Amino acid sequence: MQITRFWIIPLLAFFLFSGAGCLNLGGTKSQQGVKDGGVYKSIDGAAKWSQSVAFPSAKGVGSVGTTDVLTMTFDPSDTKTLYMGTKENGLLFSYDNGVSWQYPGDSQLKEGGVRSIAVDPADICTVYAVSGTRLYKTETCSRRFQSVYQEARSGVSPRRVALDWYQSDTVYLGLSNGDILKSTDRGVTWLTLFTVKGEVTQLVVSHKDSRILLVGTGGGLFKSVDAGVTWTKMEEALKPFKEGEDIFSLVQSEDGSIILAATKYGLLRSKDVGDSWEAVKLVTAPGQVIVRAVAMNPTDPQTIYYATSSTFYTSIDSGVTWKTQKLPSSRSASILLVNPEHPEVIYLGVTKIEK
C-alpha cells in the first residue's frame, strides 16, 4: 500500500506562531541570532556548500538558520525525507532533500532538545524521537506523537534510539546511566537487557546482521551478537589506542562490513563488526583534535569525511591522504550524512559548542 505524506501550510503556520519556544522567524536581529546554523548541503562531494534552512509558512519563507543541530537521519525508504533534531527547537523534517523544513503537527516536539531519531524502514509514517526524559513515537507522519517511554529516575534520560531493520517492531533505547532497553512491540512494553559503563553515546544495529548490536559510551565499546541477550566489552580491541574507549560516533557502510568510530583518540576503523580495530591516519596527531562528526560513502567506504569544530576533511583513499577546507559556518560540526542513493550529496549539521 502506498502512503502519501502531505501538509497544510496554514495549519503549520498556526502552530508555529502560536507556540512558545518555537523558532523565532521574525522580530529583531538580536532575537533572531546569527543565522549560520542549521544544515548545510553539498551536491558535489563536499567541494562547495550551501545553507539549506528555508522554512515556508503562510506568512512567507522564514529560516531555521539560527538552530543548533544535534542529529539528522534519512527515511530509509525515501532519502528525499530527512529528520533533524535540534538543541532547543525540537524536531524538524524535510520532504524535499533538505530544501525546506517543517515542524510536526504535534506541539510536544516543537521545542526542547531532540537527541536521537529513528525511522521505521517498513512504515514511513512511524518515527521515534528522543526528547528530554521521553521517547516519542508517531504513526501518523509526524501529525501526532505519543510518549512510549518516560524515565522516572532523577538525572537519567534516554540518549539513543535504534530499530531492528529486519523486525522493525523491535526498538532499542540507550540511557544516560548505561541501561540498554528493548521493546518488541513498538514501545508498548520494555525490558532492560544490560547496563554498560557510562552514558550511551551511540547505539547501532549492524547492517550485516540485525542481531548484532554495538553500543558506544564514554567508557568503552560493547557488542552483542544475539539481539542483546549477551554482551561483550571490546576492551582488548581498543587497548592499543589511548582514550579510544571514549566514543563519540559510530557509522557503518551500507553492507555493514566497515565501521568507523570517532573517539577521543581519533578515527578508528573495523572490518569485522567491531572485533578488531585499526587507526585511520589523520592529518593531526592522535588526540590532538576532537572529531565532531564522521561519515563515509555507504557504497564506497574508501571515501571518508570528518569534521572538527572548524575544519572539514575528505579522503578518497581510506585515509591515506586528506583534503581540508574551512567549515561553511562559524559553528562546530555536529552531524554528517551521505545520501546512500546519491553519495555526492552530503548534509552537514552544525551547533554552537558550549565553553
Short mmCIF file of C-alpha atoms in Angstrom, two decimals, residues 125-295:
data_model
loop_
_atom_site.label_atom_id
_atom_site.label_comp_id
_atom_site.label_asym_id
_atom_site.label_seq_id
_atom_site.Cartn_x
_atom_site.Cartn_y
_atom_site.Cartn_z
CA CYS A 125 4.94 7.23 8.85
CA THR A 126 6.38 5.68 12.02
CA VAL A 127 9.14 7.76 13.59
CA TYR A 128 10.74 7.67 17.05
CA ALA A 129 12.36 10.70 18.68
CA VAL A 130 14.26 11.07 21.97
CA SER A 131 13.49 14.32 23.79
CA GLY A 132 14.03 15.15 27.45
CA THR A 133 13.10 12.19 29.64
CA ARG A 134 10.85 10.60 26.99
CA LEU A 135 10.85 8.57 23.82
CA TYR A 136 8.11 9.74 21.47
CA LYS A 137 6.55 7.86 18.57
CA THR A 138 4.35 8.93 15.68
CA GLU A 139 2.47 6.59 13.37
CA THR A 140 0.83 9.46 11.50
CA CYS A 141 3.74 11.03 9.62
CA SER A 142 4.53 13.48 12.47
CA ARG A 143 0.98 14.82 12.83
CA ARG A 144 0.61 13.36 16.32
CA PHE A 145 3.19 11.95 18.75
CA GLN A 146 2.70 9.83 21.84
CA SER A 147 5.14 9.09 24.64
CA VAL A 148 6.11 5.40 24.61
CA TYR A 149 8.78 5.64 27.31
CA GLN A 150 9.22 8.06 30.20
CA GLU A 151 12.20 7.88 32.55
CA ALA A 152 11.21 8.50 36.18
CA ARG A 153 14.66 8.29 37.80
CA SER A 154 16.25 11.61 38.69
CA GLY A 155 19.21 12.51 36.50
CA VAL A 156 18.54 9.71 33.99
CA SER A 157 17.23 10.23 30.47
CA PRO A 158 17.10 8.45 27.10
CA ARG A 159 20.01 9.17 24.78
CA ARG A 160 19.84 6.94 21.68
CA VAL A 161 17.13 5.00 19.86
CA ALA A 162 17.62 2.38 17.12
CA LEU A 163 15.37 -0.05 15.25
CA ASP A 164 15.89 -3.62 14.12
CA TRP A 165 15.67 -3.26 10.33
CA TYR A 166 14.71 -6.95 9.93
CA GLN A 167 11.95 -6.85 12.57
CA SER A 168 11.06 -3.20 12.93
CA ASP A 169 8.65 -3.80 15.81
CA THR A 170 11.85 -4.20 17.86
CA VAL A 171 13.14 -0.95 19.34
CA TYR A 172 16.36 -0.40 21.33
CA LEU A 173 16.86 2.52 23.70
CA GLY A 174 20.11 3.59 25.37
CA LEU A 175 20.00 5.69 28.54
CA SER A 176 22.33 8.18 30.18
CA ASN A 177 23.09 5.77 33.05
CA GLY A 178 24.17 2.99 30.66
CA ASP A 179 20.96 0.97 30.62
CA ILE A 180 20.10 -0.71 27.30
CA LEU A 181 16.36 -1.30 26.91
CA LYS A 182 14.45 -3.34 24.35
CA SER A 183 10.85 -3.38 23.18
CA THR A 184 9.46 -5.99 20.78
CA ASP A 185 6.06 -4.31 20.41
CA ARG A 186 6.91 -0.82 19.12
CA GLY A 187 7.42 0.66 22.56
CA VAL A 188 4.34 -0.67 24.37
CA THR A 189 6.44 -2.68 26.86
CA TRP A 190 10.14 -2.60 27.73
CA LEU A 191 12.78 -4.77 29.37
CA THR A 192 16.32 -3.94 30.47
CA LEU A 193 18.87 -6.00 28.54
CA PHE A 194 22.13 -4.85 30.09
CA THR A 195 23.84 -1.92 31.77
CA VAL A 196 27.06 -0.69 30.19
CA LYS A 197 29.68 1.55 31.73
CA GLY A 198 28.91 5.22 31.17
CA GLU A 199 26.35 7.19 29.19
CA VAL A 200 25.22 5.63 25.93
CA THR A 201 26.59 7.89 23.19
CA GLN A 202 25.97 5.54 20.25
CA LEU A 203 23.60 2.63 19.56
CA VAL A 204 23.96 0.82 16.25
CA VAL A 205 22.15 -2.15 14.70
CA SER A 206 24.52 -3.76 12.21
CA HIS A 207 23.54 -3.61 8.54
CA LYS A 208 25.22 -7.01 8.18
CA ASP A 209 23.06 -8.82 10.73
CA SER A 210 20.34 -7.11 12.76
CA ARG A 211 21.10 -9.34 15.74
CA ILE A 212 24.48 -7.61 16.09
CA LEU A 213 24.36 -4.51 18.28
CA LEU A 214 27.15 -2.06 19.04
CA VAL A 215 26.93 0.39 21.94
CA GLY A 216 29.43 3.19 22.36
CA THR A 217 29.94 5.05 25.63
CA GLY A 218 32.47 7.32 27.25
CA GLY A 219 33.92 4.20 28.86
CA GLY A 220 34.06 1.61 26.11
CA LEU A 221 32.50 -0.30 23.24
CA PHE A 222 30.05 -3.12 23.91
CA LYS A 223 28.85 -5.74 21.43
CA SER A 224 26.01 -8.26 21.31
CA VAL A 225 25.60 -10.89 18.59
CA ASP A 226 22.26 -12.25 19.82
CA ALA A 227 19.95 -9.22 19.83
CA GLY A 228 21.01 -8.14 23.30
CA VAL A 229 20.85 -11.41 25.24
CA THR A 230 24.60 -11.44 25.97
CA TRP A 231 27.21 -8.67 25.79
CA THR A 232 30.97 -8.38 25.44
CA LYS A 233 33.09 -5.34 26.23
CA MET A 234 35.59 -4.89 23.39
CA GLU A 235 38.32 -3.85 25.81
CA GLU A 236 41.32 -5.64 24.33
CA ALA A 237 40.48 -4.50 20.80
CA LEU A 238 40.65 -0.83 21.81
CA LYS A 239 43.54 -1.06 24.28
CA PRO A 240 46.24 -0.02 21.73
CA PHE A 241 44.53 3.35 21.24
CA LYS A 242 44.87 5.80 24.11
CA GLU A 243 41.40 7.08 25.06
CA GLY A 244 39.94 5.09 22.17
CA GLU A 245 37.24 3.83 24.54
CA ASP A 246 35.75 7.32 24.71
CA ILE A 247 33.40 7.01 21.73
CA PHE A 248 31.56 9.95 20.16
CA SER A 249 30.16 8.42 16.98
CA LEU A 250 29.77 5.12 15.10
CA VAL A 251 28.92 4.89 11.39
CA GLN A 252 28.82 1.89 9.07
CA SER A 253 28.92 1.08 5.38
CA GLU A 254 25.78 0.04 3.53
CA ASP A 255 26.57 -3.67 3.93
CA GLY A 256 27.91 -3.31 7.47
CA SER A 257 31.37 -4.58 6.52
CA ILE A 258 33.14 -1.37 7.58
CA ILE A 259 32.58 0.61 10.78
CA LEU A 260 34.17 3.94 11.64
CA ALA A 261 34.39 5.16 15.22
CA ALA A 262 35.08 8.76 16.18
CA THR A 263 36.85 8.57 19.54
CA LYS A 264 38.94 10.77 21.79
CA TYR A 265 41.97 9.08 20.22
CA GLY A 266 40.82 9.95 16.71
CA LEU A 267 39.26 7.86 13.95
CA LEU A 268 39.25 4.06 14.23
CA ARG A 269 38.11 1.52 11.63
CA SER A 270 36.81 -2.03 11.99
CA LYS A 271 36.41 -4.56 9.18
CA ASP A 272 34.88 -7.30 11.33
CA VAL A 273 31.92 -5.60 13.02
CA GLY A 274 33.90 -4.31 15.97
CA ASP A 275 36.01 -7.34 16.90
CA SER A 276 39.26 -5.62 15.90
CA TRP A 277 40.24 -2.04 15.14
CA GLU A 278 42.89 -0.07 13.31
CA ALA A 279 43.72 3.61 13.43
CA VAL A 280 42.82 5.78 10.45
CA LYS A 281 45.79 8.07 9.91
CA LEU A 282 44.67 11.69 10.13
CA VAL A 283 46.37 14.98 9.31
CA THR A 284 46.64 15.68 13.04
CA ALA A 285 48.28 13.53 15.71
CA PRO A 286 46.13 11.20 17.87
CA GLY A 287 44.18 13.10 20.50
CA GLN A 288 45.09 16.49 19.05
CA VAL A 289 41.60 17.40 17.79
CA ILE A 290 38.09 16.24 18.59
CA VAL A 291 36.28 14.61 15.67
CA ARG A 292 32.81 16.15 15.95
CA ALA A 293 31.22 14.29 13.02
CA VAL A 294 32.16 11.43 10.68
CA ALA A 295 30.60 9.77 7.63
#
